[in-house]
C-alpha positions as semicolon CSV with decimal commas, in nm:
position;residue;x (nm);y (nm);z (nm)
1;M;11,584;12,148;10,907
2;S;11,259;12,332;10,841
3;L;11,079;12,528;10,575
4;R;10,802;12,765;10,671
5;V;10,573;12,993;10,475
6;R;10,363;13,231;10,682
7;K;10,023;13,356;10,569
8;P;9,808;13,637;10,707
9;A;9,607;13,525;11,005
10;G;9,238;13,499;10,955
11;R;8,939;13,344;11,109
12;R;8,968;12,971;11,125
13;K;8,786;12,761;10,867
14;P;8,750;12,395;10,952
15;D;8,907;12,150;10,714
16;A;8,741;11,828;10,603
17;A;8,840;11,633;10,912
18;E;8,733;11,909;11,151
19;A;8,411;11,955;10,962
20;T;8,336;11,589;11,018
21;A;8,397;11,624;11,391
22;G;8,197;11,947;11,402
23;A;7,906;11,789;11,222
24;A;7,904;11,516;11,481
25;R;7,872;11,776;11,758
26;E;7,579;11,956;11,594
27;P;7,232;11,864;11,718
28;R;7,070;11,608;11,493
29;P;6,713;11,485;11,479
30;P;6,649;11,178;11,693
31;V;6,717;10,849;11,527
32;G;6,360;10,738;11,587
33;F;6,221;11,041;11,403
34;A;6,456;10,987;11,108
35;Q;6,356;10,623;11,085
36;F;5,989;10,716;11,109
37;A;6,030;10,966;10,823
38;M;6,203;10,697;10,618
39;A;5,920;10,455;10,692
40;L;5,670;10,713;10,565
41;R;5,858;10,732;10,232
42;T;5,922;10,359;10,201
43;P;5,644;10,154;10,041
44;A;5,526;9,857;10,241
45;R;5,588;9,509;10,109
46;A;5,321;9,251;10,030
47;G;5,139;9,137;10,342
48;E;5,313;9,401;10,552
49;P;5,112;9,676;10,724
50;L;5,181;10,037;10,649
51;L;5,466;10,180;10,862
52;A;5,557;9,827;10,972
53;R;5,926;9,929;10,967
54;A;5,879;10,237;11,185
55;P;6,108;10,237;11,492
56;R;5,844;10,271;11,765
57;A;5,536;10,067;11,847
58;W;5,298;10,366;11,849
59;Q;5,421;10,462;11,502
60;R;5,355;10,112;11,372
61;M;5,004;10,125;11,521
62;L;4,928;10,470;11,379
63;P;4,765;10,346;11,052
64;F;4,536;10,114;11,250
65;A;4,445;10,402;11,481
66;V;4,361;10,631;11,187
67;M;4,143;10,369;11,024
68;G;3,986;10,297;11,361
69;V;3,886;10,663;11,385
70;F;3,722;10,639;11,042
71;V;3,533;10,326;11,142
72;V;3,415;10,469;11,475
73;S;3,305;10,791;11,305
74;L;3,141;10,650;10,994
75;L;2,961;10,351;11,146
76;P;2,704;10,535;11,362
77;V;2,665;10,811;11,104
78;T;2,598;10,557;10,829
79;I;2,334;10,377;11,035
80;A;2,166;10,703;11,134
81;V;2,160;10,846;10,780
82;L;2,032;10,522;10,625
83;T;1,758;10,498;10,885
84;N;1,648;10,860;10,912
85;D;1,715;11,004;10,564
86;Y;1,668;10,705;10,337
87;G;1,399;10,525;10,541
88;M;1,583;10,191;10,557
89;G;1,502;9,943;10,831
90;G;1,723;9,943;11,138
91;G;1,850;9,587;11,090
92;W;1,950;9,639;10,729
93;A;2,100;9,978;10,810
94;G;2,315;9,830;11,089
95;A;2,436;9,538;10,878
96;L;2,512;9,762;10,583
97;G;2,698;10,013;10,802
98;V;2,917;9,739;10,945
99;A;2,989;9,593;10,600
100;Q;3,085;9,932;10,457
101;T;3,309;10,056;10,741
102;V;3,468;9,771;10,940
103;P;3,673;9,636;10,642
104;L;3,864;9,965;10,648
105;L;4,073;9,817;10,932
106;L;4,180;9,538;10,696
107;A;4,301;9,794;10,442
108;V;4,612;9,867;10,650
109;S;4,762;9,527;10,568
110;R;4,535;9,380;10,294
111;P;4,408;9,676;10,091
112;V;4,290;9,479;9,785
113;A;4,087;9,239;9,995
114;A;3,940;9,530;10,191
115;W;3,857;9,708;9,865
116;G;3,669;9,403;9,736
117;L;3,463;9,382;10,055
118;V;3,386;9,753;10,068
119;L;3,296;9,783;9,699
120;S;3,065;9,481;9,726
121;A;2,900;9,630;10,035
122;D;2,863;9,966;9,863
123;V;2,702;9,809;9,555
124;L;2,471;9,603;9,776
125;G;2,380;9,915;9,969
126;A;2,292;10,099;9,646
127;V;2,067;9,809;9,541
128;L;1,896;9,795;9,884
129;L;1,836;10,168;9,875
130;L;1,682;10,129;9,533
131;V;1,439;9,851;9,627
132;G;1,400;9,876;10,002
133;A;1,399;10,247;10,083
134;D;1,113;10,486;10,033
135;R;1,287;10,825;10,053
136;V;1,575;10,792;9,800
137;P;1,467;11,081;9,572
138;G;1,631;11,407;9,685
139;H;1,936;11,228;9,826
140;S;2,270;11,102;9,696
141;W;2,268;10,776;9,504
142;P;2,423;10,521;9,440
143;W;2,702;10,635;9,674
144;T;2,601;10,804;9,996
145;P;2,830;11,071;10,150
146;M;2,957;10,820;10,407
147;V;3,043;10,576;10,128
148;V;3,243;10,846;9,947
149;V;3,444;10,936;10,260
150;G;3,518;10,575;10,353
151;Y;3,604;10,484;9,994
152;L;3,857;10,768;9,965
153;A;4,027;10,657;10,288
154;L;4,042;10,307;10,143
155;M;4,196;10,441;9,819
156;V;4,479;10,599;10,018
157;C;4,578;10,257;10,154
158;V;4,544;10,094;9,812
159;G;4,753;10,361;9,640
160;L;5,035;10,338;9,894
161;R;5,056;9,960;9,874
162;E;4,974;9,836;9,525
163;P;5,147;9,867;9,185
164;V;5,020;10,091;8,908
165;R;4,844;9,808;8,723
166;T;4,634;9,729;9,029
167;L;4,550;10,095;9,079
168;V;4,424;10,123;8,722
169;Q;4,212;9,811;8,766
170;V;4,066;9,944;9,090
171;G;3,981;10,277;8,928
172;L;3,819;10,113;8,627
173;A;3,621;9,872;8,845
174;T;3,492;10,163;9,053
175;G;3,384;10,352;8,744
176;A;3,224;10,041;8,588
177;A;3,022;9,968;8,901
178;G;2,895;10,324;8,905
179;V;2,806;10,322;8,535
180;V;2,607;9,997;8,566
181;L;2,417;10,128;8,867
182;G;2,357;10,457;8,684
183;F;2,129;10,283;8,435
184;F;1,886;10,209;8,721
185;A;1,898;10,549;8,885
186;P;1,555;10,666;9,005
187;D;1,424;11,011;8,930
188;G;1,513;11,301;9,155
189;V;1,838;11,161;9,305
190;T;2,178;11,330;9,314
191;N;2,396;11,104;9,102
192;T;2,737;11,056;9,269
193;V;2,891;10,816;9,016
194;A;3,117;11,078;8,856
195;L;3,203;11,231;9,195
196;L;3,339;10,909;9,341
197;F;3,514;10,810;9,017
198;V;3,699;11,143;8,986
199;L;3,790;11,174;9,355
200;S;3,906;10,814;9,386
201;G;4,109;10,847;9,066
202;C;4,283;11,159;9,198
203;V;4,362;10,991;9,529
204;L;4,498;10,683;9,353
205;A;4,710;10,899;9,122
206;V;4,862;11,101;9,407
207;T;4,930;10,806;9,636
208;G;5,058;10,597;9,344
209;A;5,299;10,875;9,255
210;L;5,421;10,888;9,615
211;R;5,474;10,513;9,611
212;G;5,663;10,537;9,281
213;L;5,880;10,813;9,426
214;G;5,953;10,599;9,729
215;D;6,041;10,302;9,509
216;A;6,270;10,518;9,297
217;R;6,448;10,658;9,602
218;Q;6,493;10,312;9,742
219;R;6,643;10,186;9,417
220;V;6,872;10,488;9,394
221;A;6,991;10,433;9,751
222;E;7,061;10,067;9,680
223;Q;7,246;10,155;9,360
224;E;7,451;10,421;9,536
225;S;7,547;10,169;9,802
226;I;7,654;9,920;9,537
227;S;7,842;10,188;9,341
228;E;8,026;10,307;9,650
229;A;8,133;9,952;9,735
230;E;8,250;9,893;9,378
231;R;8,435;10,226;9,374
232;A;8,613;10,143;9,698
233;R;8,702;9,797;9,568
234;R;8,831;9,940;9,240
235;T;9,040;10,199;9,423
236;L;9,191;9,928;9,642
237;L;9,278;9,711;9,342
238;E;9,428;10,003;9,152
239;E;9,641;10,097;9,451
240;R;9,762;9,741;9,493
241;A;9,851;9,722;9,124
242;R;10,043;10,048;9,154
243;I;10,232;9,919;9,455
244;A;10,309;9,597;9,269
245;R;10,452;9,793;8,977
246;E;10,673;9,996;9,207
247;L;10,792;9,693;9,400
248;H;10,892;9,527;9,073
249;D;11,181;9,771;9,044
250;V;11,296;9,688;9,397
251;V;11,275;9,311;9,357
252;A;11,415;9,316;9,003
253;H;11,723;9,498;9,128
254;H;11,798;9,228;9,384
255;M;11,728;8,948;9,136
256;S;11,960;9,112;8,884
257;V;12,234;9,131;9,146
258;I;12,187;8,761;9,222
259;T;12,211;8,677;8,852
260;V;12,527;8,880;8,801
261;Q;12,693;8,738;9,111
262;A;12,607;8,379;9,017
263;D;12,728;8,423;8,658
264;S;13,052;8,592;8,760
265;A;13,135;8,359;9,049
266;P;13,349;8,116;8,837
267;Y;13,559;8,410;8,715
268;R;13,591;8,579;9,055
269;L;13,667;8,255;9,237
270;P;13,915;8,054;9,024
271;G;13,972;7,688;9,096
272;M;13,605;7,620;9,161
273;E;13,499;7,258;9,131
274;E;13,259;7,155;8,858
275;P;12,960;7,074;9,088
276;V;12,994;7,422;9,242
277;R;13,005;7,580;8,895
278;E;12,689;7,392;8,801
279;E;12,520;7,511;9,123
280;F;12,599;7,873;9,048
281;A;12,480;7,826;8,689
282;A;12,152;7,682;8,818
283;I;12,112;7,979;9,054
284;A;12,170;8,225;8,769
285;A;11,924;8,040;8,545
286;S;11,655;8,041;8,818
287;A;11,709;8,412;8,880
288;R;11,678;8,493;8,508
289;E;11,363;8,282;8,484
290;S;11,214;8,466;8,785
291;L;11,296;8,798;8,623
292;G;11,118;8,688;8,307
293;E;10,807;8,587;8,501
294;M;10,808;8,920;8,682
295;R;10,832;9,109;8,354
296;R;10,539;8,913;8,209
297;L;10,334;8,986;8,520
298;L;10,428;9,352;8,505
299;T;10,314;9,362;8,140
300;V;9,967;9,257;8,256
301;L;9,961;9,517;8,532
302;R;10,071;9,790;8,290
303;G;9,854;9,673;8,004
304;D;9,641;9,991;8,006
305;S;9,935;10,229;8,038
306;G;10,007;10,469;7,758
307;S;10,347;10,572;7,631
308;S;10,376;10,857;7,878
309;G;10,289;10,626;8,166
310;A;10,551;10,378;8,050
311;D;10,814;10,649;8,038
312;G;10,720;10,759;8,388
313;N;10,749;10,404;8,514
314;R;11,110;10,389;8,396
315;A;11,204;10,671;8,634
316;P;11,383;10,576;8,959
317;Q;11,148;10,518;9,252
318;P;11,156;10,793;9,518
319;G;11,242;10,739;9,882
320;I;11,294;10,917;10,213
321;A;11,582;11,116;10,066
322;R;11,337;11,293;9,832
323;I;11,084;11,392;10,100
324;Q;11,265;11,723;10,137
325;Q;11,212;11,798;9,768
326;L;10,845;11,702;9,802
327;V;10,800;11,946;10,092
328;E;10,975;12,224;9,901
329;A;10,743;12,174;9,605
330;T;10,442;12,189;9,839
331;V;10,572;12,511;9,993
332;R;10,618;12,667;9,651
333;A;10,252;12,585;9,584
334;G;10,156;12,810;9,876
335;Q;10,111;12,556;10,152
336;P;10,299;12,631;10,478
337;V;10,483;12,310;10,566
338;E;10,757;12,231;10,817
339;C;10,981;11,931;10,755
340;S;11,188;11,748;11,012
341;L;11,406;11,453;10,908
342;A;11,608;11,257;11,162
343;A;11,984;11,307;11,146
344;G;12,163;11,022;10,973
345;L;11,843;10,892;10,817
346;A;11,998;10,901;10,469
347;D;12,268;10,655;10,579
348;A;12,031;10,428;10,775
349;P;11,983;10,071;10,646
350;V;11,622;10,124;10,536
351;P;11,474;9,847;10,315
352;P;11,359;9,966;9,970
353;A;10,993;9,882;10,041
354;V;10,995;10,090;10,361
355;D;11,185;10,370;10,186
356;L;10,928;10,391;9,907
357;S;10,627;10,352;10,139
358;A;10,744;10,637;10,365
359;Y;10,770;10,872;10,067
360;R;10,430;10,775;9,926
361;I;10,257;10,817;10,263
362;V;10,398;11,168;10,302
363;Q;10,305;11,248;9,943
364;E;9,941;11,137;9,987
365;A;9,908;11,311;10,325
366;L;10,032;11,644;10,186
367;A;9,802;11,606;9,884
368;N;9,506;11,563;10,121
369;V;9,611;11,876;10,312
370;V;9,623;12,078;9,989
371;R;9,283;11,946;9,877
372;H;9,088;11,960;10,203
373;A;9,269;12,219;10,418
374;P;9,443;12,470;10,187
375;G;9,649;12,723;10,378
376;A;9,655;12,514;10,695
377;P;9,995;12,482;10,863
378;A;10,134;12,132;10,829
379;R;10,426;11,948;10,981
380;V;10,612;11,648;10,840
381;S;10,835;11,441;11,065
382;V;11,029;11,125;10,974
383;T;11,235;10,956;11,246
384;Y;11,445;10,642;11,257
385;S;11,490;10,423;11,562
386;A;11,758;10,155;11,542
387;E;11,662;10,020;11,885
388;D;11,296;9,966;11,791
389;G;11,384;9,877;11,433
390;E;11,126;10,105;11,272
391;V;11,070;10,428;11,081
392;L;10,801;10,664;11,212
393;V;10,626;10,890;10,959
394;L;10,410;11,169;11,106
395;V;10,209;11,430;10,910
396;V;9,992;11,672;11,109
397;N;9,795;11,969;10,973
398;G;9,589;12,235;11,144
399;P;9,253;12,380;11,039
400;A;9,220;12,555;10,703
401;R;9,245;12,931;10,675
402;E;8,936;13,122;10,570
403;A;9,136;13,331;10,324
404;V;9,199;13,028;10,105
405;V;8,930;12,861;9,898
406;E;8,895;12,493;9,973
407;L;8,971;12,289;9,659
408;E;8,752;11,993;9,749
409;R;8,457;12,020;9,983
410;S;8,372;11,651;9,973
411;G;8,613;11,360;9,967
412;T;8,575;10,987;9,932
413;G;8,835;10,891;10,193
414;H;9,011;10,674;9,935
415;G;9,343;10,851;10,004
416;L;9,384;10,633;10,309
417;V;9,344;10,317;10,102
418;G;9,691;10,352;9,955
419;M;9,840;10,432;10,294
420;R;9,684;10,121;10,445
421;E;9,810;9,897;10,168
422;R;10,164;10,033;10,190
423;V;10,170;10,000;10,568
424;R;10,022;9,652;10,543
425;L;10,296;9,559;10,296
426;T;10,563;9,638;10,553
427;G;10,369;9,490;10,848
428;G;10,341;9,827;11,023
429;T;10,056;10,022;11,180
430;L;9,859;10,327;11,068
431;D;9,685;10,579;11,293
432;A;9,483;10,845;11,107
433;G;9,202;11,069;11,227
434;P;9,090;11,423;11,316
435;L;9,245;11,614;11,604
436;P;9,035;11,757;11,891
437;E;9,153;12,113;11,823
438;G;9,097;12,081;11,448
439;G;9,304;11,941;11,169
440;F;9,412;11,589;11,082
441;R;9,688;11,351;11,185
442;V;9,851;11,065;10,997
443;A;10,106;10,849;11,180
444;A;10,261;10,537;11,027
445;R;10,507;10,298;11,188
446;L;10,708;10,101;10,934
447;P;10,924;9,820;11,076
448;L;11,265;9,770;10,914
449;D;11,222;9,392;10,933
450;P;10,871;9,321;10,799
451;P;10,705;8,993;10,898
452;A;10,657;8,710;10,653
453;E;10,278;8,762;10,651
454;P;10,136;9,117;10,626
455;V;9,911;9,220;10,913
456;D;9,618;9,456;10,927
457;P;9,773;9,795;11,001
458;V;9,460;9,991;11,086
459;D;9,365;10,023;11,449
460;S;9,027;10,121;11,591
461;R;9,108;10,492;11,580
462;T;9,153;10,514;11,204
463;E;8,882;10,725;11,044
464;E;8,803;10,812;10,686
465;P;8,808;11,181;10,596
466;S;8,476;11,317;10,481
């Protein structure tokens, strides 16, 4: 028995599952490079050097190397300029050069401490130039060109590590130190107070903004991770509640039969002794009490259902016998589907839970085909094996056709949640994943005699659709 709708052939368009497999085959940047880029965007924590979370050792040492270059370059230049241009003694020039440049190495991990040392050395240097140098007029004061370059490199480290409040305090302290020194400026010097204040403020603003952007991205990523976990948990709980509502009809039917049989036993079996009558009466009372508890529980599960949902819940639950109607409706919607049901399956002793689970698995699988691979040929097969005592449900679809617009380009993979729960309910197994030639495959084995304790039905090959 088969139904087929043919569509004009076209170039193949990968469906969601094939797109996932294809994306995995595409060349991707190395993991180390991706982690290094993430480390560049991620602000360092307190006491942690910049790029401390980079994947490779040379990347973690890169900030120290950069600052080392600044120290090696600025130290001899500072000593030479202070000695030759400003006329400072060699001993003082060497000590001042070391004090102004070497703390830059500390800025990689302790930027505030390094800033305090450098600013103190720079202020001391301005004072020494004022009282101990004889050629200050005609040159930059209070900040020499080497001080400006080293200070800006220091501000980069401070801006990438410290909060906004600290950055404002650093900027104000820099400006205040320059203003105080400006009152003692000698005649004929090039005042660099405003230059350093403006440049350092710009560097702090830019690096602080980068840090804030990194913090915001980190918080968004953490929130998305939490939201995705909550969404998956909510979907799982909703699916379990839906299954519980459906199973109520199955269990209630059997409990009602037990109640009727126990109540009618004294009339169907005349001459029954009084203890036996009391036993049947107790059985009927227990069954009615169980039905009442189930109805109260179902009221809680359906507490948010509207009137239309309640009317829908009164409809008979579908089963394997209605899979053919489901396929026909899918074909009328324009999806080419073939259906193959095992002969004699309608008369097979299939438990109600297995009967309902088989229908729902086919329903969800076909819905995924329509959403993610519209126009793709699909095949539905349901077989029954009395020897193995199981029902095998198989839904396979090919790649989507280019002539059809894909309804959903991105999925959450939550369609498999319901399949897992239904298969777990019956103690079966689920195998779902993309096919090598394109398309997707869903195969569920539902035993006719489920175990007392449900088992995990998902094997290692089960994959979520993208």
